[in-house]
Structure formats: C-alpha cells, structure tokens
C-alpha positions as CSV (number, residue, x, y, z in Angstrom):
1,X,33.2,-1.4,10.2
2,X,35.6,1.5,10.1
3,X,34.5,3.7,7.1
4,X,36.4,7.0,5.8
5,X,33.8,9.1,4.0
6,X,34.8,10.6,0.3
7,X,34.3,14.6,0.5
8,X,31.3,14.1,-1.3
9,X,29.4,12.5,1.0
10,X,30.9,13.6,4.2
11,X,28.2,16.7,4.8
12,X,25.3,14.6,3.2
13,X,22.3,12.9,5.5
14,X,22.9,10.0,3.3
15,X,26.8,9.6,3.7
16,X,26.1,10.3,7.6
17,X,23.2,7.9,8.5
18,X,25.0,5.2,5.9
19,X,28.6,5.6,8.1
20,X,26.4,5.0,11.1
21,X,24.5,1.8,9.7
22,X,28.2,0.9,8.8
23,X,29.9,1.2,12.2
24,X,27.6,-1.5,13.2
25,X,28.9,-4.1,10.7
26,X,31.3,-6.9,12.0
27,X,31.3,-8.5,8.7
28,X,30.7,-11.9,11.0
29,X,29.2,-13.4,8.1
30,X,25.9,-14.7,9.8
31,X,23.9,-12.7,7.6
32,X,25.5,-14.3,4.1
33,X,23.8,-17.9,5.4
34,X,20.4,-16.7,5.5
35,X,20.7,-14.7,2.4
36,X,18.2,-16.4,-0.4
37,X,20.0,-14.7,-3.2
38,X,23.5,-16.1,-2.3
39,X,22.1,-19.7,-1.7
40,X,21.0,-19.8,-5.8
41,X,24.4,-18.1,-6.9
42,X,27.1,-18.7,-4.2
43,X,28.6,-14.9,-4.7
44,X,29.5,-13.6,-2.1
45,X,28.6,-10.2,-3.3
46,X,24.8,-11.5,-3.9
47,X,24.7,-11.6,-0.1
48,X,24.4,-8.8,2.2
49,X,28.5,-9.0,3.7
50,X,29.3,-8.4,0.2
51,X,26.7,-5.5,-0.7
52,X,27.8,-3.5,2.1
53,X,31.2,-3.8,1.4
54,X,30.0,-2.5,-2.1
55,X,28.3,0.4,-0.3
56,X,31.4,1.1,1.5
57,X,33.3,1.3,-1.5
58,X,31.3,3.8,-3.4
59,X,30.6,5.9,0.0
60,X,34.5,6.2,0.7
61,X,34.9,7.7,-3.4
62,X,34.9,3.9,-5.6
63,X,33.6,4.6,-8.8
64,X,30.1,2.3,-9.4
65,X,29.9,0.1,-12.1
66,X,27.1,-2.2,-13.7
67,X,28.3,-4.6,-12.0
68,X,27.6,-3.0,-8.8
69,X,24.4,-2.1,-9.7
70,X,23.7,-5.8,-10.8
71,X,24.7,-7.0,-7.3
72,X,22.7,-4.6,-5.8
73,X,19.3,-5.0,-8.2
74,X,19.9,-8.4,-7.5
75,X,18.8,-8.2,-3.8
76,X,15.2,-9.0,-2.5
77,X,15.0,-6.8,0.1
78,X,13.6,-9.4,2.0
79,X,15.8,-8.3,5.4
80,X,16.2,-12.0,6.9
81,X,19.6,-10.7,7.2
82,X,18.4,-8.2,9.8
83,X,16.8,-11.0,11.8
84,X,20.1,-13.4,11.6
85,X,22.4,-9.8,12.0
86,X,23.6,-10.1,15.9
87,X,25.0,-6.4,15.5
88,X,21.4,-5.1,14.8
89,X,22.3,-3.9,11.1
90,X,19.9,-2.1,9.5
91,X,21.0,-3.3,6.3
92,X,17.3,-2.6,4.2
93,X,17.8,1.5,4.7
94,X,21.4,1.1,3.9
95,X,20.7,-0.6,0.8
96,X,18.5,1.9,0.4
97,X,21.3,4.6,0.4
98,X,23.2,2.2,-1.8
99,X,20.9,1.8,-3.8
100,X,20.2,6.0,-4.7
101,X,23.5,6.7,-4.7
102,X,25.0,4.3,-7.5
103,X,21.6,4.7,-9.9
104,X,22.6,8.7,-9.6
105,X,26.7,7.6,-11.2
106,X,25.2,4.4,-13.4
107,X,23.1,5.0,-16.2
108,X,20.8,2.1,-16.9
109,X,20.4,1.5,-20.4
110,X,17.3,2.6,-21.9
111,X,15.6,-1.3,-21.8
112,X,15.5,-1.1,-17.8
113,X,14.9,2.2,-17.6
114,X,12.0,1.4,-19.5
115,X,10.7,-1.1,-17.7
116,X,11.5,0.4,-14.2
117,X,9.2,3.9,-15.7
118,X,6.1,1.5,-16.6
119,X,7.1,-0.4,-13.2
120,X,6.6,3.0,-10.9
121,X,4.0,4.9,-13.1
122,X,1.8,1.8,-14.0
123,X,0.9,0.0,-10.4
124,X,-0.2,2.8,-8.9
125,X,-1.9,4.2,-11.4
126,X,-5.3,4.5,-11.5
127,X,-5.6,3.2,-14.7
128,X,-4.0,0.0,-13.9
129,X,-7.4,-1.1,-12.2
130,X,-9.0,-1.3,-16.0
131,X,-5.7,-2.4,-17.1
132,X,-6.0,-5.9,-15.2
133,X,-9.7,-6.0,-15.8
134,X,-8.5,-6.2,-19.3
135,X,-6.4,-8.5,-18.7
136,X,-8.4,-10.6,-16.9
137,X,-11.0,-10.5,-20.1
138,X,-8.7,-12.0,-22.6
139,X,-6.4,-14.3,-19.9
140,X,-6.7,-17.1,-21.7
141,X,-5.3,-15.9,-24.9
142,X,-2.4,-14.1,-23.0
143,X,1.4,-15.8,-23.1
144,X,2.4,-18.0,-20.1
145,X,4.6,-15.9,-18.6
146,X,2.0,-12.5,-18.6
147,X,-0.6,-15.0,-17.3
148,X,1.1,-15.6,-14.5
149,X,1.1,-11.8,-13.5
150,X,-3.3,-11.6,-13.9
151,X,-4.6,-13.4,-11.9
152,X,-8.4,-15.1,-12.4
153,X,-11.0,-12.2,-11.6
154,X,-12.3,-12.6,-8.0
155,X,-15.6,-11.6,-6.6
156,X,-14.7,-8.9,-3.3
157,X,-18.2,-9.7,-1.1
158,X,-20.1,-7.0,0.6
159,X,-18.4,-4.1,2.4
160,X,-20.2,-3.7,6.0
161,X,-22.2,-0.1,6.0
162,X,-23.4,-0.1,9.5
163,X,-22.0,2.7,11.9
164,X,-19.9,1.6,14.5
165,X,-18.5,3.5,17.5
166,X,-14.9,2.2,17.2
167,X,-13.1,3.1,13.8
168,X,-10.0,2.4,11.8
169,X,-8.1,3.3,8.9
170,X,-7.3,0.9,6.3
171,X,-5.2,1.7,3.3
172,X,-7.0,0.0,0.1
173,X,-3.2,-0.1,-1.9
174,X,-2.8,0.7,-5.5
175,X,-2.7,-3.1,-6.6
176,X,-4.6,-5.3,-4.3
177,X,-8.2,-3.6,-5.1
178,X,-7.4,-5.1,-8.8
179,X,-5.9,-8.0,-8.4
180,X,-7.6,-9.3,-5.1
181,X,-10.6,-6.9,-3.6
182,X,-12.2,-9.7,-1.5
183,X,-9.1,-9.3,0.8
184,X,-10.1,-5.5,1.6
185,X,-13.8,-6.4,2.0
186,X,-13.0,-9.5,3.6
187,X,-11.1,-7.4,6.1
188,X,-13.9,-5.1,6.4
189,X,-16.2,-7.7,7.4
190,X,-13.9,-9.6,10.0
191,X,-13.8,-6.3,11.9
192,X,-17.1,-5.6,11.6
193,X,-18.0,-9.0,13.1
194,X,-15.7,-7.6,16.0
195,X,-17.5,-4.4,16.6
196,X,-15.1,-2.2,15.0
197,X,-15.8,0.0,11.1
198,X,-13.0,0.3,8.3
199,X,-12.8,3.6,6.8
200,X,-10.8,4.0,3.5
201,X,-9.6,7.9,3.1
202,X,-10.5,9.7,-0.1
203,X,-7.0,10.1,-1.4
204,X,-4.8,7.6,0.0
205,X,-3.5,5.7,-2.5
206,X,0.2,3.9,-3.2
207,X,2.0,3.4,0.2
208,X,5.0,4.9,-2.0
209,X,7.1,1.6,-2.1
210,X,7.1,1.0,-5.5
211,X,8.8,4.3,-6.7
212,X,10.8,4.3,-3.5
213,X,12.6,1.5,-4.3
214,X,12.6,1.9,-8.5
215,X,15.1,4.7,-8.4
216,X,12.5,7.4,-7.5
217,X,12.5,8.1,-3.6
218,X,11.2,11.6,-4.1
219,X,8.2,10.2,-6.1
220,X,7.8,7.5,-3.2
221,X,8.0,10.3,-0.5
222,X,5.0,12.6,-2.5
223,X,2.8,9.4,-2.2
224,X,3.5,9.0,1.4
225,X,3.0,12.7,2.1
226,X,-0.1,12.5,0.5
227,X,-1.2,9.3,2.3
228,X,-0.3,11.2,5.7
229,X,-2.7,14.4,4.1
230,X,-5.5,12.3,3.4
231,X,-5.5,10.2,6.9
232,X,-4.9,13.2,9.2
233,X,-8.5,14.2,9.3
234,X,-9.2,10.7,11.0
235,X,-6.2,11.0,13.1
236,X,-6.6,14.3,14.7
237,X,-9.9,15.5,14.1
238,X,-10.5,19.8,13.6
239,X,-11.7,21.0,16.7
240,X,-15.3,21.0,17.6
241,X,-15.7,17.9,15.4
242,X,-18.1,15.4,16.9
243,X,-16.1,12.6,15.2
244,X,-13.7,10.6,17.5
245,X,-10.2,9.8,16.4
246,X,-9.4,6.2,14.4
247,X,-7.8,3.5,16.6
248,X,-5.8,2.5,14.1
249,X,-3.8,2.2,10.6
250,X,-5.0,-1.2,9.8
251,X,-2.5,-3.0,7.2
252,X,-3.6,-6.1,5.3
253,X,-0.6,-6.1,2.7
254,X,2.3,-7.0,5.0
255,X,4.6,-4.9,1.8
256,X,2.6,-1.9,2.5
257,X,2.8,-2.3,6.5
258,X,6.6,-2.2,6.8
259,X,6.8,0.5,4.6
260,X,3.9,2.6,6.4
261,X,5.6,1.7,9.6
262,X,8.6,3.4,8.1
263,X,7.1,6.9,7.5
264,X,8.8,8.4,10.3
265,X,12.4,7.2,9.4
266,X,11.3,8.0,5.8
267,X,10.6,11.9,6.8
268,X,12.0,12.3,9.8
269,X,13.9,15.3,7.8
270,X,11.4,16.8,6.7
271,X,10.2,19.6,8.6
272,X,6.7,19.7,7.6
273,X,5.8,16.1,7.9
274,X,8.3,14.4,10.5
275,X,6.2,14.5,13.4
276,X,2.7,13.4,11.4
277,X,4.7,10.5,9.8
278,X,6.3,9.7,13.1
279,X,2.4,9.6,14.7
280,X,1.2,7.4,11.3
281,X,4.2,4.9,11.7
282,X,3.3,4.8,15.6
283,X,-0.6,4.0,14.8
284,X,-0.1,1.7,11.8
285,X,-0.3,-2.4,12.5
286,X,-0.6,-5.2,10.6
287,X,-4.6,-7.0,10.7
288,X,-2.5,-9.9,12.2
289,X,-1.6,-8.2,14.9
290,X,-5.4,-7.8,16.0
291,X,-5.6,-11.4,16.1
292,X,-5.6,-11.9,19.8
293,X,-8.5,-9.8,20.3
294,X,-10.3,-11.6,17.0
295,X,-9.7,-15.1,18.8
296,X,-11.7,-13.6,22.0
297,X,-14.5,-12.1,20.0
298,X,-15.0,-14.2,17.0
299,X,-14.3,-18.0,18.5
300,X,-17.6,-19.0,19.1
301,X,-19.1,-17.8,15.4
302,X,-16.3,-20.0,14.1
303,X,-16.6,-22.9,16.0
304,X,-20.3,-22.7,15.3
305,X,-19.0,-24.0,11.6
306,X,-18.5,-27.4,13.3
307,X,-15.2,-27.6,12.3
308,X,-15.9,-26.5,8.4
309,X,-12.8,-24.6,8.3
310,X,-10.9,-24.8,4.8
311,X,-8.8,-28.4,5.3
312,X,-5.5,-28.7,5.9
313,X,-4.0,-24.5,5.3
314,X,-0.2,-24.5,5.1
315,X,1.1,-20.8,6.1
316,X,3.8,-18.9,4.5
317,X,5.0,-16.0,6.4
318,X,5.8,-12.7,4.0
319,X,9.5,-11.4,4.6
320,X,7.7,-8.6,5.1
321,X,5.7,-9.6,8.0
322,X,8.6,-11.8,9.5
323,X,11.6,-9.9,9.1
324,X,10.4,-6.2,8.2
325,X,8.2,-6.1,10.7
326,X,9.4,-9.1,13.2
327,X,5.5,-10.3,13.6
328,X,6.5,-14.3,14.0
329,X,4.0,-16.9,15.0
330,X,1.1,-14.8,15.8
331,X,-0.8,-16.1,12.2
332,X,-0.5,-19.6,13.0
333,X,-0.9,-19.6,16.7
334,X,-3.9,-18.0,17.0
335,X,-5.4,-19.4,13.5
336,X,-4.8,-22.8,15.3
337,X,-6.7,-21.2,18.5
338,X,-9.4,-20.5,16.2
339,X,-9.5,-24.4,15.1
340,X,-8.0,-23.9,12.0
341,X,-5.6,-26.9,10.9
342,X,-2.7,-24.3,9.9
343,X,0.7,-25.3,10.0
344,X,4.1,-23.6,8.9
345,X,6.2,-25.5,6.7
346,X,9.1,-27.0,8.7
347,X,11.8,-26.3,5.6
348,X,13.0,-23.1,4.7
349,X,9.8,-21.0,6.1
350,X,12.4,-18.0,6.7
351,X,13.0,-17.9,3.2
352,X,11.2,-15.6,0.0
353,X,9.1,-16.7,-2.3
354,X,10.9,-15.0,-4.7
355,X,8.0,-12.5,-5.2
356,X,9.7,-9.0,-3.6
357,X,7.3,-6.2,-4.8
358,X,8.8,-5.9,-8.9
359,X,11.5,-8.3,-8.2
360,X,9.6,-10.9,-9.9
361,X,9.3,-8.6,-13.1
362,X,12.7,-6.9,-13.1
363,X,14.7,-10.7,-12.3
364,X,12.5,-13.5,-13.2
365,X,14.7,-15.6,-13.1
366,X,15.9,-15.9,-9.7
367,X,12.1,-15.2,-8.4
368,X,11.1,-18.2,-10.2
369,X,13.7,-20.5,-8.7
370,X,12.7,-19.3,-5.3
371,X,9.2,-19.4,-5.9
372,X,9.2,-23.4,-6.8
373,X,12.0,-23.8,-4.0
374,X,9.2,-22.6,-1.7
375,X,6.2,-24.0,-3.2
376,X,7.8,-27.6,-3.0
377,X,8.2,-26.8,1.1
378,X,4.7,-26.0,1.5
379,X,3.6,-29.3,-0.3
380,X,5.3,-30.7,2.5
381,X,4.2,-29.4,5.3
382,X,1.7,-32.0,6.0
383,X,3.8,-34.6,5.5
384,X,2.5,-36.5,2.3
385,X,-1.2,-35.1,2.6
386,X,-0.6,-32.2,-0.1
387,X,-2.5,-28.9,1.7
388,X,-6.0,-28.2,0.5
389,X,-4.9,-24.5,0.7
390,X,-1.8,-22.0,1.4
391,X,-2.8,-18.6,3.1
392,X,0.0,-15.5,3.4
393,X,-0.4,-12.0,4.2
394,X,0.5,-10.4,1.4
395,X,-0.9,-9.5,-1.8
396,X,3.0,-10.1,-4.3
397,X,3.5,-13.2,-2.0
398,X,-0.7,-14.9,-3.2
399,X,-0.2,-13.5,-6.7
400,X,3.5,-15.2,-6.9
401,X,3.0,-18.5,-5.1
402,X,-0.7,-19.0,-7.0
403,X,1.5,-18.7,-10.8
404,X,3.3,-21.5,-9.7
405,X,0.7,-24.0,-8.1
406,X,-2.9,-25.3,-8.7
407,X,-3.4,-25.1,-4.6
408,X,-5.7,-22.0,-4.2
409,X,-3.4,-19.6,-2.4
410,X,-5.6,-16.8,-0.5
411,X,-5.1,-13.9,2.3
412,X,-5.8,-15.8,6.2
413,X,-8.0,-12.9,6.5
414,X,-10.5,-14.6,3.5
415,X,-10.5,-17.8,5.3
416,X,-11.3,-16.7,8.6
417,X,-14.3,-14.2,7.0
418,X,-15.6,-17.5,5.5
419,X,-15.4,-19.2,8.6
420,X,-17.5,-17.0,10.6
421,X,-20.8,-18.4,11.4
422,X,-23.5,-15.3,10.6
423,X,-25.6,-14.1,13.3
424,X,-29.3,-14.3,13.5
C-alpha cells in the first residue's frame, strides 16, 4: 500500500517503521473475515482493512477525530488478523503507532481519561493486591457487574524451596498474584516435579502492557526497563559468581509472554537497553512450550492417578498464545499425551473471548457479546456432555470466561499440578 508521508512524520521512527508495515498491505481483505470486532458491528472500519486505512490517513497529514479514535479503541488487539494476513502484516505494532499518534491530536474527555489513569496506575500497583483482597471480603455485597471483575479468593499451595541445579525465571505479573496465585505456585511445583527451580526477581513487576497500550508507552517502556534490570543478574551473572545463568524466561500469562517477547522490537532504539531486551525477548517462552519435555518427565506420576484427571476439560486457546505468539496445538496435544480428556472447541476457537487486557473494562459491551459467543462454543465441545471444566493460559481470558459461566475455568498448568501423583 503506497503511502506519501505528511512532513511531520517523514523523519520520525514512527512515520518510518509505520510506511514500512504499510508497504506490506494489499488490502486483500482476508484479514476483515477473521476480525471478531467487525463480525458483532459489520463496519468495515471495526476491522483491521479499515483501521489501517485510518492509520494511513492520519500518517499522510488527515486530521483525527473521535471517531477515529472510537474505531481504533474499539480493536482487541487480538492479531488473528496477522495469522489470516498472507502479506505478513504486522498490523498489532502498527496499531500501535496508530494508536500514539491520534491520542497525541484527540483529547479524550475527562470520563475516559479517567478511567484509562486508574486503568494504568491501579493494576500494577502494588496496592492493588489489598485492593482485590478487599474486594474479595465484601464480594457478595458488591454489584453484578464489579463482581464479575473479583474473582472468589483462591488458595496458591506451597511454593517448592528445595535447591535445584537447573533454574529459571518466572515473571509473577502485577495482577495474577491477586487474582489467581495458585497459578504461579502451581507452576512452581510442576517444574520442580521436572527437576528444574523458579526464581521470581526482586523487582520485576508489570510486564509494561497495560500502560503501553493505555496511551502511556513511555510508562510501559520504564516497567520493561526495569523488568530487564531486575532479571540481568540471573541472565548474565558478575564475574567470579558461582551462580550459573537461568535457562529461561518462563511465562505463564500468555498476555505477558507476547509482550516480553517483544522487548527487543519495543527498545531496539534505545541505546542502553536494545541488546539486553533483544537477549530477554530471545530467552523468554511460554510454560506451554516446555510441555514436550513435561510429557517425558512427568507421564508416569500422572498416569499413576489412574486416570483421575479433571473430566472432560474443553481448551480455549488465548489470542495471545495463538496469534501473538503462533503457539497452536501444543496445549492440547500433549495434555491429551498426558491422558487428559482435552479437546478444542470445533466452533470459533480462533476467536476472543472478548477479555483483551482492559478491553473488557474500557468496552463492555462488545467483550460481553464475545465472551457468551465463546462460552456457548465451549459448552459444545463435547457434543451434548457440557465440560466438567475449561482451562486457558491466561490470567484476563480465566477471569473473563469464569464471570460468564458456573464451569470452573482454571490455568492447564493447575490441572496438571493436581494430576501429579506425589513421590514417596
């Protein structure tokens, strides 16, 4: 797609690396049928064909509007488009650049900007931990529609202490240790059973997403500097230290993984941290991506259970996962090898939930829609048998799907730590 660059933005990094994503476009169309947003409204300018042309518009010297914005706000970010896009479009950073440059020409009104501030300062806070434990107190006083965003309190398990020779990083996250910490330990202990020790990092925190992508990229990009601060002592040790280097950046938020894995397109202009973030984003994978290795270690424990192992589980993929990071099949597959009864829903599986980080907060509406849309696929999924539970990889995915269903909706990871027979 041929694009002719206002003045403006013709010296920028953002104008240049935008005109490049642009080039690639064909405007084919293929993305606009795999685009959840333009399913529910039919616009073509709620898909991605018509957001880039937006994009183009304001990058060759259109003047924004709220409509624009709207359109753009309006997208999940969920990227199936760049898994249907035959060109190789990489339209999630050029939404990004969208994205920055109209919110610098449109002023939200004061409501949003509101909401957006309490949004990027609140999750990763670390007073939001107390905040849901609060929340969690008085939950069945709170309204319906707050309810749905705290979920029942949940009991994390022990965290394995023993020393192991083989080490790897895991990023705790600014929400899940509050909303869900039996995911983290539960983590902790799978890889344990494997040989292997999780270290969390004294100040790692946020993964940087949330302000990232609410209007504040240079917040985002202090959270993932810091991230990258507090891991390098485990990445490259000082010298002389008797400590070996981690194996990995274990992820087991799927939302936090793509972005991690991003770090070196995130900074790769920043002179000081380009070639760390580059080595992060190079080490960083998501827990399901260690599941070939858990299958050879761990079988045996599990099929000790005698087949114990949670019912009939119905799988939904994250966007993140599936199209951010293109990790397809692997959950299922080797969950099956296990002798877990896991299936993907046959309908739709390619689709969001609806949940999309704030997206569920900032357009309710829509996420909702989405949310039952998906929730009535995974009901089907074995057939008339409803599932006795749904498993994702995500932490916005469990929390959305579980507001809409009485089906307990937990991380794989949990039901493969309860699976695993102890040793004697």
């Amino acid at each position: 797609m041929q694009t002719h660059l206002a003045p403006e933005y013709q010296h920028t990094a953002d104008g240049q690396a935008a005109e490049a994503l642009l080039r690639k476009c064909v405007h084919c169309g293929f993305c606009t049928a795999t685009c959840p947003t333009y399913q529910l409204l039919g616009d073509e300018l709620d898909g991605p064909r018509g957001r880039i042309y937006l994009i183009k518009q304001v990058l060759e010297g259109a003047q924004p509007t709220t409509k624009t914005q709207l359109h753009l706000d309006r997208c999940l970010t969920c990227r199936n488009c760049e898994t249907t896009c035959p060109s190789g479009v990489e339209y999630g950073h050029l939404l990004d650049i969208g994205r920055k440059l109209v919110d610098a020409k449109v002023p939200r009104p004061w409501p949003q900007r509101s909401l957006r501030w309490a949004l990027k300062e609140g999750l990763p806070s670390p007073l939001f931990g107390p905040a849901m434990k609060l929340g969690q107190l008085v939950r069945p006083l709170l309204p319906a529609a707050l309810k749905s965003k705290v979920p029942a309190k949940q009991q994390a398990g022990a965290w394995p202490t023993r020393p192991l020779a083989r080490k790897v990083l895991m990023l705790a996250g600014c929400v899940q240790p509050a909303m869900a910490p039996n995911i983290n330990s539960a983590t902790a202990r799978v890889l344990d059973a494997m040989g292997v020790q999780t270290v969390l990092a004294s100040g790692a925190g946020c993964c940087g997403a949330v302000k990232f992508h609410l209007d504040d990229q240079d917040g985002g990009m202090a959270q993932m500097r810091a991230n990258i601060d507090a891991w390098w002592a485990h990445i490259e040790p000082a010298g002389g230290a008797t400590v070996a280097p981690v194996e990995a950046i274990i992820m087991n938020a799927s939302g936090c993984g793509v972005t991690v894995k991003e770090y070196g397109h995130i900074l790769q202009d920043d002179p000081l941290y380009a070639s760390k973030a580059a080595r992060v984003s190079e080490l960083t994978v998501d827990v399901s991506e260690w599941l070939p290795e858990m299958v050879a270690k761990l079988k045996a424990r599990v099929a000790a259970r005698n087949g114990a192992l949670g019912g009939k589980i119905a799988f939904h993929p994250p966007c993140s996962l599936q199209h951010g990071q293109q990790l397809r099949g692997g959950v299922e597959r080797h969950l099956s090898e296990l002798g877990f009864e896991v299936k993907l829903t046959g309908c739709d599986a390619h689709l969001c939930c609806g949940s999309a980080g704030t997206y569920s907060v900032l357009n309710p509406k829509l996420s909702y829609q989405l949310r039952d849309r998906k929730l009535e696929a995974l009901d089907q999924t074995f057939g008339t048998q409803t599932p006795d539970q749904i498993v994702s990889a995500n932490i916005g995915c469990i929390t959305h799907l579980q507001s809409g269903t009485a089906t307990p909706v937990r991380h794989w990871i949990e039901v493969l730590d309860e699976a695993l027979c102890p040793t004697s």
